[in-house]
Structures are given as C-alpha cells and as structure tokens.
Amino acid sequence: MDIKEVKKTIDSIGNIKVIFEPNIYNGNLIPKKNLNEILRTSQVSLRGWNFPHIPIQDSDETKRPYSIGNAIEFYTAQEKFYEVFRFYQSGQFLAKFALYEDTIGNINGVKIEVGKYLDFLSVIYRFTEIVLFIKNIIENIDIKGGVLTIEINKTEGRELEALFSNRIFRFNSEYICHIDKIIARKDFEKEEISLNPLLVGFELIKNVFEDFNWNNYSEQMIRTHQENLVNRRT
C-alpha cells in the first residue's frame, strides 16, 4: 500500500489524530539529518508495540522514515496496525492511526463490530504513551513547551467498554458518545510535562471519558492504570 491508500483506510474507520506544536515556531530548529535519531531516542516502548512505531525496513506494508522536504514521514499498514507519522524540523509532530477496536476483527473468538466500541483501558494506555513521547521530544530538542491536541474521530454512537482485559467487568452499554469527534487539548510548559507527564495525560484522558458521559469515573483508577503501564504491570 502507498501512503494515500493507508490514509484512506484510516479515514474510513475510527481513528486517532495527534498534533503537537511547539509554542515557538522555528522551521530550522532541527537539522534534517537528526530527525530520525531524535524520533528513535524519544520512542516509547512500554508494551509490545512502540509509539511511534518506526519500521526498520521497507515493504508493501511498511515504509521507513523518508524525507518530504522539511519533515520525514513513515507508515505501517499490517494486521491491526494502520498508522502514519510525520515529524518536522520545527519539532511539530503529526500522527494518525486506526482504532484497534475497528481493525482487530474479534476478541477471544467474539466478532467486534466496526464503529461500535472504544476500549477505556486502551484510551488510558495510548494517551499516556503519546504524552510520554512528547515529553521525550521536548527534552531531546530543548523547547520550552507547546500544545498537544488528540482527536478521536468517528465516535458518535460508540460505547465505552472494557474489551481488551478479561480482568475487568464489562460496562454494558452505559457510556455512549453522541458527538462524532472528541477533541482533547492541553497547553503546557516544559517543566510541567517533564515533572508530571502522567498528570498531563490524565487531564487529556478525562475529557474523553466525560464526552462518553462517564462522569463518575475514579481519578485514582486512571492514575493506577497509568502507573501500571509505566511500571510494565499491564
């Protein structure tokens, strides 16, 4: 698949879009030759799939980072993973990837309907990984802060559920989203995200749960799952 086909597939189903913008624009902040290395040293590896996943070889399903002028781009389109990434010399980072809930097909032999669910634990884990990655980017290129926007698209009618863990009881259709796009945004200074990235992640995560009309969630529950991820107890 080429990049246009991958993007088309992602846009056709539920997906998450990530935009990070430094608070001060400098189009030549990072030498082009250093972009790949900064990405690799900033990569977050807490589960079986890194964020961002950087292919190590080119194939029909993957493309290693390649230059598109003032940025590098790379993508994956295999199994349940459909992802595209772009990293600019300014430090801006863009990502778009399909929801696993729409690509996994089935769980434990049970078919999962496309467009029906969003797994609450997956939200906690993925948002936390994204924030930790942005923290690493900020520290590795020494910028003063920025704004992180995470959008979840095609959410209208989805149910927030516990799909991916057998140890958590199902929610049974209690929390449903009635808008087609959830937008969580956070402005922060370098010190804030460096000292407490899990809090930054928490503030983004709670926006998602509230847009699914889950207003009595436990803040400690979210923090515990974040800590379990960071300490590899997932």
CSV table of C-alpha atoms in Angstrom, one decimal:
chain,number,residue,atom,x,y,z
A,1,MET,CA,0.0,0.0,0.0
A,2,ASP,CA,1.2,3.5,-0.6
A,3,ILE,CA,0.7,6.4,1.8
A,4,LYS,CA,-2.6,7.6,0.1
A,5,GLU,CA,-4.1,4.1,0.4
A,6,VAL,CA,-3.1,3.9,4.1
A,7,LYS,CA,-4.6,7.3,4.9
A,8,LYS,CA,-7.8,6.4,3.0
A,9,THR,CA,-8.1,3.2,5.1
A,10,ILE,CA,-7.5,5.0,8.4
A,11,ASP,CA,-10.0,7.8,7.5
A,12,SER,CA,-12.7,5.2,6.6
A,13,ILE,CA,-12.9,3.8,10.2
A,14,GLY,CA,-12.4,5.1,13.7
A,15,ASN,CA,-9.1,6.8,14.2
A,16,ILE,CA,-7.0,9.0,16.5
A,17,LYS,CA,-5.2,12.1,15.2
A,18,VAL,CA,-2.3,13.6,17.2
A,19,ILE,CA,-0.9,17.1,16.7
A,20,PHE,CA,2.0,18.5,18.7
A,21,GLU,CA,3.1,22.1,18.0
A,22,PRO,CA,6.0,23.8,19.9
A,23,ASN,CA,5.0,27.1,21.4
A,24,ILE,CA,7.7,29.0,19.5
A,25,TYR,CA,8.0,28.3,15.8
A,26,ASN,CA,11.4,27.8,14.3
A,27,GLY,CA,11.4,26.0,10.9
A,28,ASN,CA,15.1,25.1,11.2
A,29,LEU,CA,15.2,24.1,14.8
A,30,ILE,CA,16.3,20.5,14.0
A,31,PRO,CA,18.8,19.7,11.2
A,32,LYS,CA,17.1,17.3,8.8
A,33,LYS,CA,19.8,14.7,9.3
A,34,ASN,CA,18.9,14.5,13.0
A,35,LEU,CA,15.2,13.9,12.7
A,36,ASN,CA,15.3,10.1,12.6
A,37,GLU,CA,17.7,9.8,15.6
A,38,ILE,CA,15.6,12.2,17.7
A,39,LEU,CA,12.5,10.1,16.9
A,40,ARG,CA,14.2,6.9,17.9
A,41,THR,CA,15.6,8.2,21.1
A,42,SER,CA,12.2,9.7,22.0
A,43,GLN,CA,10.2,6.5,21.2
A,44,VAL,CA,8.2,5.0,24.0
A,45,SER,CA,8.4,1.2,24.5
A,46,LEU,CA,6.1,0.0,27.3
A,47,ARG,CA,4.1,-2.6,25.5
A,48,GLY,CA,4.5,-4.9,22.5
A,49,TRP,CA,4.1,-2.1,20.0
A,50,ASN,CA,6.2,1.1,20.3
A,51,PHE,CA,4.9,4.7,20.0
A,52,PRO,CA,5.6,5.8,17.4
A,53,HIS,CA,6.3,2.5,15.6
A,54,ILE,CA,9.3,3.2,13.3
A,55,PRO,CA,9.7,0.5,10.6
A,56,ILE,CA,13.2,-0.9,10.2
A,57,GLN,CA,12.6,-2.0,6.6
A,58,ASP,CA,10.6,-1.1,3.5
A,59,SER,CA,7.9,-3.5,2.3
A,60,ASP,CA,4.4,-3.4,0.7
A,61,GLU,CA,3.1,-2.8,4.3
A,62,THR,CA,5.7,-0.5,5.9
A,63,LYS,CA,7.9,2.4,4.9
A,64,ARG,CA,10.9,3.6,6.9
A,65,PRO,CA,11.2,7.4,7.5
A,66,TYR,CA,11.7,9.2,4.2
A,67,SER,CA,12.2,12.9,3.5
A,68,ILE,CA,9.3,15.1,2.4
A,69,GLY,CA,11.3,18.3,2.4
A,70,ASN,CA,11.2,19.9,5.8
A,71,ALA,CA,10.0,16.7,7.5
A,72,ILE,CA,10.2,12.9,7.5
A,73,GLU,CA,7.3,10.6,7.1
A,74,PHE,CA,6.7,6.9,7.7
A,75,TYR,CA,3.9,4.4,8.0
A,76,THR,CA,2.7,0.9,8.7
A,77,ALA,CA,-0.3,-1.0,7.3
A,78,GLN,CA,-0.3,-4.5,8.6
A,79,GLU,CA,-2.6,-6.7,10.7
A,80,LYS,CA,-4.5,-4.4,13.1
A,81,PHE,CA,-1.9,-1.6,12.7
A,82,TYR,CA,-2.7,1.3,10.3
A,83,GLU,CA,-0.5,4.3,11.2
A,84,VAL,CA,1.1,7.3,9.5
A,85,PHE,CA,3.5,9.7,11.2
A,86,ARG,CA,5.3,12.9,10.2
A,87,PHE,CA,8.0,14.8,12.1
A,88,TYR,CA,9.1,18.3,11.1
A,89,GLN,CA,12.3,20.2,11.6
A,90,SER,CA,10.3,22.7,13.7
A,91,GLY,CA,9.6,20.0,16.2
A,92,GLN,CA,6.0,19.6,15.1
A,93,PHE,CA,4.8,16.0,15.2
A,94,LEU,CA,1.7,14.6,13.5
A,95,ALA,CA,0.2,11.1,13.7
A,96,LYS,CA,-2.9,9.4,12.6
A,97,PHE,CA,-3.8,5.8,13.3
A,98,ALA,CA,-6.8,3.5,13.2
A,99,LEU,CA,-8.5,2.4,16.4
A,100,TYR,CA,-7.7,-1.2,17.2
A,101,GLU,CA,-11.4,-1.7,18.1
A,102,ASP,CA,-12.1,-1.3,14.3
A,103,THR,CA,-9.3,-3.4,13.0
A,104,ILE,CA,-8.9,-6.3,15.4
A,105,GLY,CA,-11.8,-8.3,14.0
A,106,ASN,CA,-12.5,-10.4,17.0
A,107,ILE,CA,-11.5,-10.9,20.6
A,108,ASN,CA,-11.5,-14.4,22.2
A,109,GLY,CA,-13.5,-15.7,19.2
A,110,VAL,CA,-16.2,-12.9,19.5
A,111,LYS,CA,-16.6,-10.7,16.5
A,112,ILE,CA,-16.2,-7.0,17.2
A,113,GLU,CA,-18.4,-4.7,15.1
A,114,VAL,CA,-16.6,-1.9,13.4
A,115,GLY,CA,-17.6,1.5,14.8
A,116,LYS,CA,-19.3,0.1,17.9
A,117,TYR,CA,-16.8,0.3,20.8
A,118,LEU,CA,-13.9,2.3,22.3
A,119,ASP,CA,-11.9,0.5,24.9
A,120,PHE,CA,-11.4,2.6,28.0
A,121,LEU,CA,-8.1,1.0,29.0
A,122,SER,CA,-6.8,1.4,25.5
A,123,VAL,CA,-7.5,5.2,25.8
A,124,ILE,CA,-5.6,5.4,29.1
A,125,TYR,CA,-2.6,3.5,27.7
A,126,ARG,CA,-2.4,5.2,24.4
A,127,PHE,CA,-2.9,8.7,25.7
A,128,THR,CA,-0.2,8.1,28.3
A,129,GLU,CA,2.2,6.8,25.7
A,130,ILE,CA,1.6,9.8,23.5
A,131,VAL,CA,2.3,12.2,26.3
A,132,LEU,CA,5.4,10.4,27.4
A,133,PHE,CA,6.7,10.5,23.8
A,134,ILE,CA,6.0,14.3,23.5
A,135,LYS,CA,7.8,14.8,26.8
A,136,ASN,CA,10.8,13.0,25.4
A,137,ILE,CA,10.7,15.1,22.2
A,138,ILE,CA,10.6,18.3,24.2
A,139,GLU,CA,13.5,17.3,26.3
A,140,ASN,CA,15.6,16.0,23.4
A,141,ILE,CA,15.2,19.2,21.3
A,142,ASP,CA,15.1,21.5,24.3
A,143,ILE,CA,12.0,23.5,23.5
A,144,LYS,CA,10.0,25.5,26.2
A,145,GLY,CA,6.6,23.8,25.7
A,146,GLY,CA,3.8,23.6,23.3
A,147,VAL,CA,0.3,22.4,22.7
A,148,LEU,CA,-0.8,18.8,22.3
A,149,THR,CA,-4.1,18.0,20.6
A,150,ILE,CA,-5.6,14.5,20.4
A,151,GLU,CA,-8.7,13.8,18.4
A,152,ILE,CA,-10.7,10.7,18.3
A,153,ASN,CA,-12.8,10.5,15.1
A,154,LYS,CA,-16.0,8.6,14.3
A,155,THR,CA,-17.1,8.4,17.9
A,156,GLU,CA,-20.8,9.1,17.5
A,157,GLY,CA,-22.8,6.1,18.8
A,158,ARG,CA,-19.7,4.3,20.2
A,159,GLU,CA,-19.9,2.6,23.6
A,160,LEU,CA,-17.0,3.0,26.1
A,161,GLU,CA,-16.3,-0.6,27.1
A,162,ALA,CA,-13.8,-2.9,28.7
A,163,LEU,CA,-12.9,-5.1,25.7
A,164,PHE,CA,-9.2,-6.0,26.0
A,165,SER,CA,-8.8,-7.2,29.6
A,166,ASN,CA,-10.5,-10.3,30.9
A,167,ARG,CA,-9.9,-9.0,34.5
A,168,ILE,CA,-12.3,-6.0,34.1
A,169,PHE,CA,-16.1,-6.3,34.1
A,170,ARG,CA,-17.9,-5.1,31.0
A,171,PHE,CA,-19.7,-1.7,31.2
A,172,ASN,CA,-22.8,-3.0,29.4
A,173,SER,CA,-23.6,0.0,27.2
A,174,GLU,CA,-23.8,2.5,30.0
A,175,TYR,CA,-21.5,5.1,28.4
A,176,ILE,CA,-22.2,6.2,24.8
A,177,CYS,CA,-20.8,9.1,22.8
A,178,HIS,CA,-23.2,11.4,21.0
A,179,ILE,CA,-20.7,13.5,19.1
A,180,ASP,CA,-18.7,12.5,16.0
A,181,LYS,CA,-15.3,13.9,17.1
A,182,ILE,CA,-13.7,14.1,20.6
A,183,ILE,CA,-11.0,16.8,20.9
A,184,ALA,CA,-8.7,16.8,23.9
A,185,ARG,CA,-6.2,19.7,24.0
A,186,LYS,CA,-3.5,20.7,26.5
A,187,ASP,CA,-1.1,23.7,26.6
A,188,PHE,CA,1.9,23.1,28.8
A,189,GLU,CA,5.4,24.4,29.6
A,190,LYS,CA,8.4,22.1,29.5
A,191,GLU,CA,8.6,21.9,33.3
A,192,GLU,CA,5.0,20.8,33.6
A,193,ILE,CA,5.3,17.8,31.3
A,194,SER,CA,8.8,16.9,32.4
A,195,LEU,CA,7.9,16.8,36.1
A,196,ASN,CA,4.5,15.2,35.8
A,197,PRO,CA,3.7,13.7,32.4
A,198,LEU,CA,1.1,11.4,33.9
A,199,LEU,CA,-0.9,14.3,35.2
A,200,VAL,CA,-0.8,15.9,31.7
A,201,GLY,CA,-2.1,12.6,30.3
A,202,PHE,CA,-4.8,12.3,33.0
A,203,GLU,CA,-6.2,15.7,32.0
A,204,LEU,CA,-6.5,14.6,28.4
A,205,ILE,CA,-8.0,11.2,29.3
A,206,LYS,CA,-10.7,12.6,31.5
A,207,ASN,CA,-12.0,14.7,28.6
A,208,VAL,CA,-12.6,11.6,26.6
A,209,PHE,CA,-14.5,9.8,29.4
A,210,GLU,CA,-16.7,12.8,30.0
A,211,ASP,CA,-17.6,13.0,26.3
A,212,PHE,CA,-18.8,9.4,26.7
A,213,ASN,CA,-20.9,10.7,29.6
A,214,TRP,CA,-18.9,8.8,32.2
A,215,ASN,CA,-18.8,11.5,34.9
A,216,ASN,CA,-18.4,9.3,38.0
A,217,TYR,CA,-15.1,7.7,36.9
A,218,SER,CA,-12.4,7.2,39.6
A,219,GLU,CA,-9.5,9.5,39.2
A,220,GLN,CA,-7.4,7.1,41.2
A,221,MET,CA,-8.4,4.3,38.8
A,222,ILE,CA,-7.0,6.2,35.8
A,223,ARG,CA,-3.8,7.0,37.7
A,224,THR,CA,-3.4,3.4,38.8
A,225,HIS,CA,-3.6,2.2,35.2
A,226,GLN,CA,-1.2,4.8,34.0
A,227,GLU,CA,1.3,3.7,36.7
A,228,ASN,CA,0.8,0.1,35.8
A,229,LEU,CA,1.7,0.9,32.2
A,230,VAL,CA,4.8,2.9,33.1
A,231,ASN,CA,5.9,0.1,35.5
A,232,ARG,CA,5.1,-2.6,32.9
A,233,ARG,CA,2.4,-4.3,35.0
A,234,THR,CA,-0.2,-4.3,32.2
